[in-house]
Amino acid sequence: MVLTERCTLRCKKCAHACYAADNMLEDMSIEMAYKSADSFFEKVDLINEFVLIGGEPFLYKKLPDIIEYIGKKYRNQINIFSITTNGTITPKRDVLEMCKKYHVLIRISNYSEQIKRLKKQYEVLIKTLEDFGVEYDITPEHGHWMVYGFEYVDNGDNPEQLISIFDNCKTPCREIRGSKLYYCVMARSVADNLHKNVGKDDYLDFDSLSEKDYKRQILEYTYGYSEKGYLDMCKYCHGADARKYIIPVAEQLSL
């Protein structure tokens, strides 16, 4: 669930194109967040990992309320309940208390190799999490990003080529937004943040599923079935070939 497109960093080639998001952009409303959780868990019995992300999710002012709402109602339907953060913000006590209460894992993306000042911030963040007894995981300092090419790729309009790109990609990252399950969270974010104005129909509407057959429909969609056979954003993405285009993590755009 993408709570905000706002971020504390401006990373080149951000997979969500958050560098292009207006910092005055409105976050997801708390009503929409509740609706998203309700729509999802009314139809899904169990999920391995449910993630609150951004942008930077610790910018989201109502984060404690969201954690409590999902934790209280749906924690037994989630194996791993997590928040992915760039670690630039040390969360306040109310967030930490909710994370501890509902066993939320804080996944810290380690960007200290590129942004040296973050080394000290990560030390502060980790000590705070440990003091509160909140679980966390931090990625290795050395790493790389794949470039998806959203800003410059144009794969044309040939359906067969776009279907091939989609089939080879197999992205595991879905997004629930209201009653809409988007197959690719990056495709939805990038389409909005870069104003591509595509992919408006590239989702499964949970509210329109048949009462009798919804589990089959969700499973088929999750495994990549759709009448079109691809996403509109596949036209603007390297797909699985992104692994051929490697850059250091979190290189910053100049202000």
mmCIF file of N, CA, C and O in Angstrom, residues 55-133:
data_model
loop_
_atom_site.group_PDB
_atom_site.id
_atom_site.type_symbol
_atom_site.label_atom_id
_atom_site.label_comp_id
_atom_site.label_asym_id
_atom_site.label_seq_id
_atom_site.Cartn_x
_atom_site.Cartn_y
_atom_site.Cartn_z
ATOM 1 N N GLY A 55 7.290 6.566 -1.979
ATOM 2 C CA GLY A 55 7.791 7.598 -1.136
ATOM 3 C C GLY A 55 8.423 7.101 0.164
ATOM 4 O O GLY A 55 8.902 6.000 0.274
ATOM 5 N N GLU A 56 8.403 8.004 1.114
ATOM 6 C CA GLU A 56 8.912 7.686 2.448
ATOM 7 C C GLU A 56 7.722 7.596 3.399
ATOM 8 O O GLU A 56 7.124 8.616 3.761
ATOM 9 N N PRO A 57 7.360 6.374 3.834
ATOM 10 C CA PRO A 57 6.146 6.203 4.648
ATOM 11 C C PRO A 57 6.186 6.883 6.003
ATOM 12 O O PRO A 57 5.130 7.210 6.557
ATOM 13 N N PHE A 58 7.385 7.159 6.553
ATOM 14 C CA PHE A 58 7.444 7.841 7.844
ATOM 15 C C PHE A 58 7.092 9.335 7.726
ATOM 16 O O PHE A 58 6.997 10.028 8.738
ATOM 17 N N LEU A 59 6.862 9.816 6.506
ATOM 18 C CA LEU A 59 6.325 11.159 6.309
ATOM 19 C C LEU A 59 4.807 11.194 6.507
ATOM 20 O O LEU A 59 4.223 12.268 6.670
ATOM 21 N N TYR A 60 4.185 10.033 6.487
ATOM 22 C CA TYR A 60 2.724 9.954 6.540
ATOM 23 C C TYR A 60 2.238 10.196 7.969
ATOM 24 O O TYR A 60 2.550 9.427 8.885
ATOM 25 N N LYS A 61 1.482 11.259 8.163
ATOM 26 C CA LYS A 61 1.138 11.711 9.508
ATOM 27 C C LYS A 61 0.240 10.744 10.267
ATOM 28 O O LYS A 61 0.288 10.675 11.499
ATOM 29 N N LYS A 62 -0.593 10.006 9.560
ATOM 30 C CA LYS A 62 -1.548 9.100 10.214
ATOM 31 C C LYS A 62 -1.035 7.659 10.262
ATOM 32 O O LYS A 62 -1.815 6.721 10.421
ATOM 33 N N LEU A 63 0.269 7.484 10.143
ATOM 34 C CA LEU A 63 0.841 6.135 10.101
ATOM 35 C C LEU A 63 0.465 5.285 11.317
ATOM 36 O O LEU A 63 0.106 4.111 11.159
ATOM 37 N N PRO A 64 0.506 5.817 12.551
ATOM 38 C CA PRO A 64 0.114 4.985 13.701
ATOM 39 C C PRO A 64 -1.320 4.458 13.582
ATOM 40 O O PRO A 64 -1.596 3.314 13.951
ATOM 41 N N ASP A 65 -2.210 5.295 13.047
ATOM 42 C CA ASP A 65 -3.608 4.878 12.889
ATOM 43 C C ASP A 65 -3.738 3.749 11.874
ATOM 44 O O ASP A 65 -4.515 2.808 12.067
ATOM 45 N N ILE A 66 -2.978 3.845 10.779
ATOM 46 C CA ILE A 66 -3.030 2.812 9.739
ATOM 47 C C ILE A 66 -2.500 1.490 10.288
ATOM 48 O O ILE A 66 -3.089 0.429 10.082
ATOM 49 N N ILE A 67 -1.360 1.555 10.994
ATOM 50 C CA ILE A 67 -0.781 0.335 11.563
ATOM 51 C C ILE A 67 -1.769 -0.320 12.526
ATOM 52 O O ILE A 67 -1.989 -1.536 12.480
ATOM 53 N N GLU A 68 -2.368 0.494 13.380
ATOM 54 C CA GLU A 68 -3.312 -0.057 14.353
ATOM 55 C C GLU A 68 -4.547 -0.645 13.676
ATOM 56 O O GLU A 68 -5.020 -1.719 14.059
ATOM 57 N N TYR A 69 -5.060 0.039 12.670
ATOM 58 C CA TYR A 69 -6.258 -0.435 11.976
ATOM 59 C C TYR A 69 -5.998 -1.799 11.330
ATOM 60 O O TYR A 69 -6.773 -2.745 11.505
ATOM 61 N N ILE A 70 -4.906 -1.893 10.585
ATOM 62 C CA ILE A 70 -4.576 -3.154 9.909
ATOM 63 C C ILE A 70 -4.189 -4.212 10.931
ATOM 64 O O ILE A 70 -4.594 -5.377 10.830
ATOM 65 N N GLY A 71 -3.396 -3.804 11.931
ATOM 66 C CA GLY A 71 -2.950 -4.756 12.944
ATOM 67 C C GLY A 71 -4.099 -5.363 13.725
ATOM 68 O O GLY A 71 -4.156 -6.573 13.946
ATOM 69 N N LYS A 72 -5.033 -4.519 14.142
ATOM 70 C CA LYS A 72 -6.154 -4.980 14.963
ATOM 71 C C LYS A 72 -7.104 -5.875 14.173
ATOM 72 O O LYS A 72 -7.590 -6.890 14.681
ATOM 73 N N LYS A 73 -7.362 -5.518 12.916
ATOM 74 C CA LYS A 73 -8.375 -6.227 12.134
ATOM 75 C C LYS A 73 -7.814 -7.399 11.325
ATOM 76 O O LYS A 73 -8.505 -8.405 11.138
ATOM 77 N N TYR A 74 -6.552 -7.268 10.859
ATOM 78 C CA TYR A 74 -6.097 -8.218 9.843
ATOM 79 C C TYR A 74 -4.726 -8.842 10.114
ATOM 80 O O TYR A 74 -4.210 -9.556 9.257
ATOM 81 N N ARG A 75 -4.149 -8.615 11.300
ATOM 82 C CA ARG A 75 -2.792 -9.118 11.536
ATOM 83 C C ARG A 75 -2.700 -10.628 11.391
ATOM 84 O O ARG A 75 -1.673 -11.149 10.940
ATOM 85 N N ASN A 76 -3.775 -11.347 11.721
ATOM 86 C CA ASN A 76 -3.729 -12.812 11.617
ATOM 87 C C ASN A 76 -3.825 -13.300 10.176
ATOM 88 O O ASN A 76 -3.712 -14.502 9.915
ATOM 89 N N GLN A 77 -4.030 -12.382 9.223
ATOM 90 C CA GLN A 77 -4.049 -12.743 7.804
ATOM 91 C C GLN A 77 -2.744 -12.368 7.102
ATOM 92 O O GLN A 77 -2.614 -12.527 5.895
ATOM 93 N N ILE A 78 -1.784 -11.882 7.889
ATOM 94 C CA ILE A 78 -0.506 -11.426 7.338
ATOM 95 C C ILE A 78 0.627 -12.202 7.987
ATOM 96 O O ILE A 78 0.723 -12.260 9.209
ATOM 97 N N ASN A 79 1.492 -12.785 7.164
ATOM 98 C CA ASN A 79 2.680 -13.443 7.717
ATOM 99 C C ASN A 79 3.689 -12.375 8.158
ATOM 100 O O ASN A 79 4.023 -12.283 9.334
ATOM 101 N N ILE A 80 4.146 -11.551 7.218
ATOM 102 C CA ILE A 80 5.076 -10.460 7.531
ATOM 103 C C ILE A 80 4.365 -9.132 7.263
ATOM 104 O O ILE A 80 3.958 -8.864 6.131
ATOM 105 N N PHE A 81 4.231 -8.332 8.294
ATOM 106 C CA PHE A 81 3.667 -6.980 8.183
ATOM 107 C C PHE A 81 4.855 -6.028 8.255
ATOM 108 O O PHE A 81 5.581 -6.021 9.254
ATOM 109 N N SER A 82 5.097 -5.251 7.206
ATOM 110 C CA SER A 82 6.346 -4.482 7.156
ATOM 111 C C SER A 82 6.145 -3.053 6.654
ATOM 112 O O SER A 82 5.124 -2.718 6.052
ATOM 113 N N ILE A 83 7.155 -2.250 6.937
ATOM 114 C CA ILE A 83 7.263 -0.885 6.423
ATOM 115 C C ILE A 83 8.638 -0.770 5.777
ATOM 116 O O ILE A 83 9.644 -1.129 6.389
ATOM 117 N N THR A 84 8.683 -0.280 4.545
ATOM 118 C CA THR A 84 9.965 -0.066 3.879
ATOM 119 C C THR A 84 10.312 1.419 3.929
ATOM 120 O O THR A 84 9.520 2.261 3.507
ATOM 121 N N THR A 85 11.499 1.725 4.455
ATOM 122 C CA THR A 85 11.918 3.114 4.665
ATOM 123 C C THR A 85 13.332 3.326 4.146
ATOM 124 O O THR A 85 14.139 2.384 4.095
ATOM 125 N N ASN A 86 13.643 4.573 3.771
ATOM 126 C CA ASN A 86 15.031 4.888 3.417
ATOM 127 C C ASN A 86 15.858 5.239 4.657
ATOM 128 O O ASN A 86 17.049 5.523 4.545
ATOM 129 N N GLY A 87 15.240 5.238 5.823
ATOM 130 C CA GLY A 87 15.971 5.415 7.076
ATOM 131 C C GLY A 87 16.332 6.838 7.430
ATOM 132 O O GLY A 87 17.031 7.072 8.422
ATOM 133 N N THR A 88 15.851 7.808 6.667
ATOM 134 C CA THR A 88 16.221 9.193 6.932
ATOM 135 C C THR A 88 15.439 9.804 8.088
ATOM 136 O O THR A 88 15.828 10.848 8.611
ATOM 137 N N ILE A 89 14.348 9.156 8.484
ATOM 138 C CA ILE A 89 13.504 9.666 9.569
ATOM 139 C C ILE A 89 13.471 8.636 10.697
ATOM 140 O O ILE A 89 13.237 7.446 10.451
ATOM 141 N N THR A 90 13.709 9.107 11.911
ATOM 142 C CA THR A 90 13.521 8.241 13.074
ATOM 143 C C THR A 90 12.073 8.389 13.529
ATOM 144 O O THR A 90 11.655 9.492 13.893
ATOM 145 N N PRO A 91 11.295 7.319 13.483
ATOM 146 C CA PRO A 91 9.866 7.434 13.806
ATOM 147 C C PRO A 91 9.624 7.819 15.254
ATOM 148 O O PRO A 91 10.439 7.520 16.140
ATOM 149 N N LYS A 92 8.488 8.464 15.479
ATOM 150 C CA LYS A 92 8.135 8.905 16.822
ATOM 151 C C LYS A 92 7.596 7.751 17.654
ATOM 152 O O LYS A 92 7.299 6.670 17.143
ATOM 153 N N ARG A 93 7.455 8.011 18.940
ATOM 154 C CA ARG A 93 7.053 6.979 19.905
ATOM 155 C C ARG A 93 5.744 6.292 19.510
ATOM 156 O O ARG A 93 5.628 5.072 19.608
ATOM 157 N N ASP A 94 4.741 7.062 19.042
ATOM 158 C CA ASP A 94 3.449 6.454 18.728
ATOM 159 C C ASP A 94 3.560 5.441 17.587
ATOM 160 O O ASP A 94 2.912 4.390 17.614
ATOM 161 N N VAL A 95 4.419 5.744 16.610
ATOM 162 C CA VAL A 95 4.659 4.788 15.522
ATOM 163 C C VAL A 95 5.376 3.554 16.051
ATOM 164 O O VAL A 95 4.998 2.413 15.755
ATOM 165 N N LEU A 96 6.409 3.770 16.848
ATOM 166 C CA LEU A 96 7.196 2.656 17.390
ATOM 167 C C LEU A 96 6.349 1.739 18.261
ATOM 168 O O LEU A 96 6.475 0.503 18.193
ATOM 169 N N GLU A 97 5.475 2.324 19.067
ATOM 170 C CA GLU A 97 4.615 1.510 19.936
ATOM 171 C C GLU A 97 3.672 0.636 19.122
ATOM 172 O O GLU A 97 3.442 -0.532 19.457
ATOM 173 N N MET A 98 3.120 1.188 18.042
ATOM 174 C CA MET A 98 2.237 0.412 17.174
ATOM 175 C C MET A 98 3.016 -0.696 16.453
ATOM 176 O O MET A 98 2.523 -1.817 16.294
ATOM 177 N N CYS A 99 4.239 -0.362 16.018
ATOM 178 C CA CYS A 99 5.070 -1.364 15.333
ATOM 179 C C CYS A 99 5.387 -2.532 16.255
ATOM 180 O O CYS A 99 5.357 -3.696 15.850
ATOM 181 N N LYS A 100 5.711 -2.217 17.505
ATOM 182 C CA LYS A 100 6.002 -3.287 18.467
ATOM 183 C C LYS A 100 4.751 -4.110 18.767
ATOM 184 O O LYS A 100 4.785 -5.346 18.784
ATOM 185 N N LYS A 101 3.642 -3.432 18.978
ATOM 186 C CA LYS A 101 2.392 -4.115 19.350
ATOM 187 C C LYS A 101 1.948 -5.098 18.277
ATOM 188 O O LYS A 101 1.484 -6.204 18.595
ATOM 189 N N TYR A 102 2.102 -4.701 17.002
ATOM 190 C CA TYR A 102 1.582 -5.537 15.920
ATOM 191 C C TYR A 102 2.686 -6.222 15.119
ATOM 192 O O TYR A 102 2.459 -6.693 14.012
ATOM 193 N N HIS A 103 3.865 -6.301 15.718
ATOM 194 C CA HIS A 103 4.991 -7.046 15.128
ATOM 195 C C HIS A 103 5.246 -6.611 13.684
ATOM 196 O O HIS A 103 5.236 -7.430 12.754
ATOM 197 N N VAL A 104 5.481 -5.319 13.522
ATOM 198 C CA VAL A 104 5.783 -4.760 12.207
ATOM 199 C C VAL A 104 7.297 -4.765 12.003
ATOM 200 O O VAL A 104 8.046 -4.282 12.853
ATOM 201 N N LEU A 105 7.728 -5.315 10.892
ATOM 202 C CA LEU A 105 9.144 -5.355 10.536
ATOM 203 C C LEU A 105 9.506 -4.083 9.774
ATOM 204 O O LEU A 105 8.859 -3.748 8.779
ATOM 205 N N ILE A 106 10.526 -3.372 10.230
ATOM 206 C CA ILE A 106 11.005 -2.179 9.536
ATOM 207 C C ILE A 106 12.128 -2.592 8.597
ATOM 208 O O ILE A 106 13.188 -3.049 9.035
ATOM 209 N N ARG A 107 11.890 -2.454 7.304
ATOM 210 C CA ARG A 107 12.904 -2.779 6.295
ATOM 211 C C ARG A 107 13.616 -1.478 5.899
ATOM 212 O O ARG A 107 12.995 -0.598 5.303
ATOM 213 N N ILE A 108 14.897 -1.381 6.228
ATOM 214 C CA ILE A 108 15.673 -0.167 5.960
ATOM 215 C C ILE A 108 16.502 -0.366 4.693
ATOM 216 O O ILE A 108 17.323 -1.276 4.613
ATOM 217 N N SER A 109 16.253 0.486 3.695
ATOM 218 C CA SER A 109 17.068 0.474 2.480
ATOM 219 C C SER A 109 18.342 1.270 2.763
ATOM 220 O O SER A 109 18.280 2.468 3.048
ATOM 221 N N ASN A 110 19.475 0.608 2.697
ATOM 222 C CA ASN A 110 20.753 1.200 3.107
ATOM 223 C C ASN A 110 21.390 1.966 1.944
ATOM 224 O O ASN A 110 21.881 1.370 0.986
ATOM 225 N N TYR A 111 21.396 3.284 2.058
ATOM 226 C CA TYR A 111 21.958 4.131 1.008
ATOM 227 C C TYR A 111 23.219 4.861 1.470
ATOM 228 O O TYR A 111 23.622 5.872 0.889
ATOM 229 N N SER A 112 23.848 4.362 2.516
ATOM 230 C CA SER A 112 24.967 5.084 3.120
ATOM 231 C C SER A 112 26.215 5.102 2.245
ATOM 232 O O SER A 112 27.094 5.952 2.438
ATOM 233 N N GLU A 113 26.324 4.201 1.281
ATOM 234 C CA GLU A 113 27.496 4.230 0.405
ATOM 235 C C GLU A 113 27.475 5.492 -0.462
ATOM 236 O O GLU A 113 28.513 6.115 -0.690
ATOM 237 N N GLN A 114 26.313 5.887 -0.920
ATOM 238 C CA GLN A 114 26.182 7.089 -1.742
ATOM 239 C C GLN A 114 25.976 8.347 -0.898
ATOM 240 O O GLN A 114 26.442 9.420 -1.257
ATOM 241 N N ILE A 115 25.258 8.191 0.232
ATOM 242 C CA ILE A 115 24.912 9.353 1.063
ATOM 243 C C ILE A 115 25.567 9.140 2.429
ATOM 244 O O ILE A 115 24.983 8.507 3.324
ATOM 245 N N LYS A 116 26.778 9.627 2.574
ATOM 246 C CA LYS A 116 27.611 9.299 3.739
ATOM 247 C C LYS A 116 26.971 9.707 5.071
ATOM 248 O O LYS A 116 27.140 9.027 6.078
ATOM 249 N N ARG A 117 26.237 10.823 5.064
ATOM 250 C CA ARG A 117 25.647 11.309 6.316
ATOM 251 C C ARG A 117 24.634 10.324 6.905
ATOM 252 O O ARG A 117 24.292 10.401 8.085
ATOM 253 N N LEU A 118 24.173 9.386 6.090
ATOM 254 C CA LEU A 118 23.163 8.447 6.578
ATOM 255 C C LEU A 118 23.742 7.390 7.521
ATOM 256 O O LEU A 118 22.992 6.762 8.261
ATOM 257 N N LYS A 119 25.054 7.193 7.500
ATOM 258 C CA LYS A 119 25.666 6.205 8.405
ATOM 259 C C LYS A 119 25.281 6.505 9.854
ATOM 260 O O LYS A 119 24.853 5.621 10.601
ATOM 261 N N LYS A 120 25.449 7.761 10.241
ATOM 262 C CA LYS A 120 25.135 8.154 11.610
ATOM 263 C C LYS A 120 23.640 8.068 11.883
ATOM 264 O O LYS A 120 23.204 7.655 12.950
ATOM 265 N N GLN A 121 22.833 8.470 10.895
ATOM 266 C CA GLN A 121 21.384 8.407 11.049
ATOM 267 C C GLN A 121 20.909 6.965 11.219
ATOM 268 O O GLN A 121 20.035 6.682 12.043
ATOM 269 N N TYR A 122 21.506 6.052 10.484
ATOM 270 C CA TYR A 122 21.126 4.646 10.625
ATOM 271 C C TYR A 122 21.464 4.121 12.021
ATOM 272 O O TYR A 122 20.720 3.320 12.595
ATOM 273 N N GLU A 123 22.574 4.568 12.558
ATOM 274 C CA GLU A 123 22.944 4.161 13.925
ATOM 275 C C GLU A 123 21.891 4.626 14.927
ATOM 276 O O GLU A 123 21.490 3.877 15.818
ATOM 277 N N VAL A 124 21.438 5.879 14.761
ATOM 278 C CA VAL A 124 20.403 6.423 15.649
ATOM 279 C C VAL A 124 19.102 5.649 15.477
ATOM 280 O O VAL A 124 18.442 5.272 16.459
ATOM 281 N N LEU A 125 18.715 5.407 14.225
ATOM 282 C CA LEU A 125 17.473 4.695 13.937
ATOM 283 C C LEU A 125 17.497 3.280 14.507
ATOM 284 O O LEU A 125 16.545 2.849 15.184
ATOM 285 N N ILE A 126 18.576 2.565 14.272
ATOM 286 C CA ILE A 126 18.673 1.178 14.739
ATOM 287 C C ILE A 126 18.663 1.108 16.262
ATOM 288 O O ILE A 126 17.991 0.251 16.848
ATOM 289 N N LYS A 127 19.373 2.013 16.909
ATOM 290 C CA LYS A 127 19.361 2.033 18.383
ATOM 291 C C LYS A 127 17.946 2.285 18.896
ATOM 292 O O LYS A 127 17.485 1.654 19.865
ATOM 293 N N THR A 128 17.233 3.216 18.258
ATOM 294 C CA THR A 128 15.858 3.518 18.665
ATOM 295 C C THR A 128 14.956 2.300 18.498
ATOM 296 O O THR A 128 14.165 1.961 19.391
ATOM 297 N N LEU A 129 15.075 1.619 17.361
ATOM 298 C CA LEU A 129 14.265 0.423 17.119
ATOM 299 C C LEU A 129 14.584 -0.661 18.148
ATOM 300 O O LEU A 129 13.672 -1.325 18.677
ATOM 301 N N GLU A 130 15.859 -0.834 18.432
ATOM 302 C CA GLU A 130 16.263 -1.853 19.412
ATOM 303 C C GLU A 130 15.774 -1.492 20.806
ATOM 304 O O GLU A 130 15.318 -2.364 21.559
ATOM 305 N N ASP A 131 15.839 -0.221 21.169
ATOM 306 C CA ASP A 131 15.368 0.213 22.487
ATOM 307 C C ASP A 131 13.879 -0.054 22.663
ATOM 308 O O ASP A 131 13.426 -0.365 23.770
ATOM 309 N N PHE A 132 13.118 0.063 21.575
ATOM 310 C CA PHE A 132 11.676 -0.167 21.634
ATOM 311 C C PHE A 132 11.301 -1.629 21.366
ATOM 312 O O PHE A 132 10.133 -1.992 21.468
ATOM 313 N N GLY A 133 12.284 -2.440 21.011
ATOM 314 C CA GLY A 133 12.001 -3.842 20.725
ATOM 315 C C GLY A 133 11.271 -4.043 19.412
ATOM 316 O O GLY A 133 10.471 -4.976 19.260
#
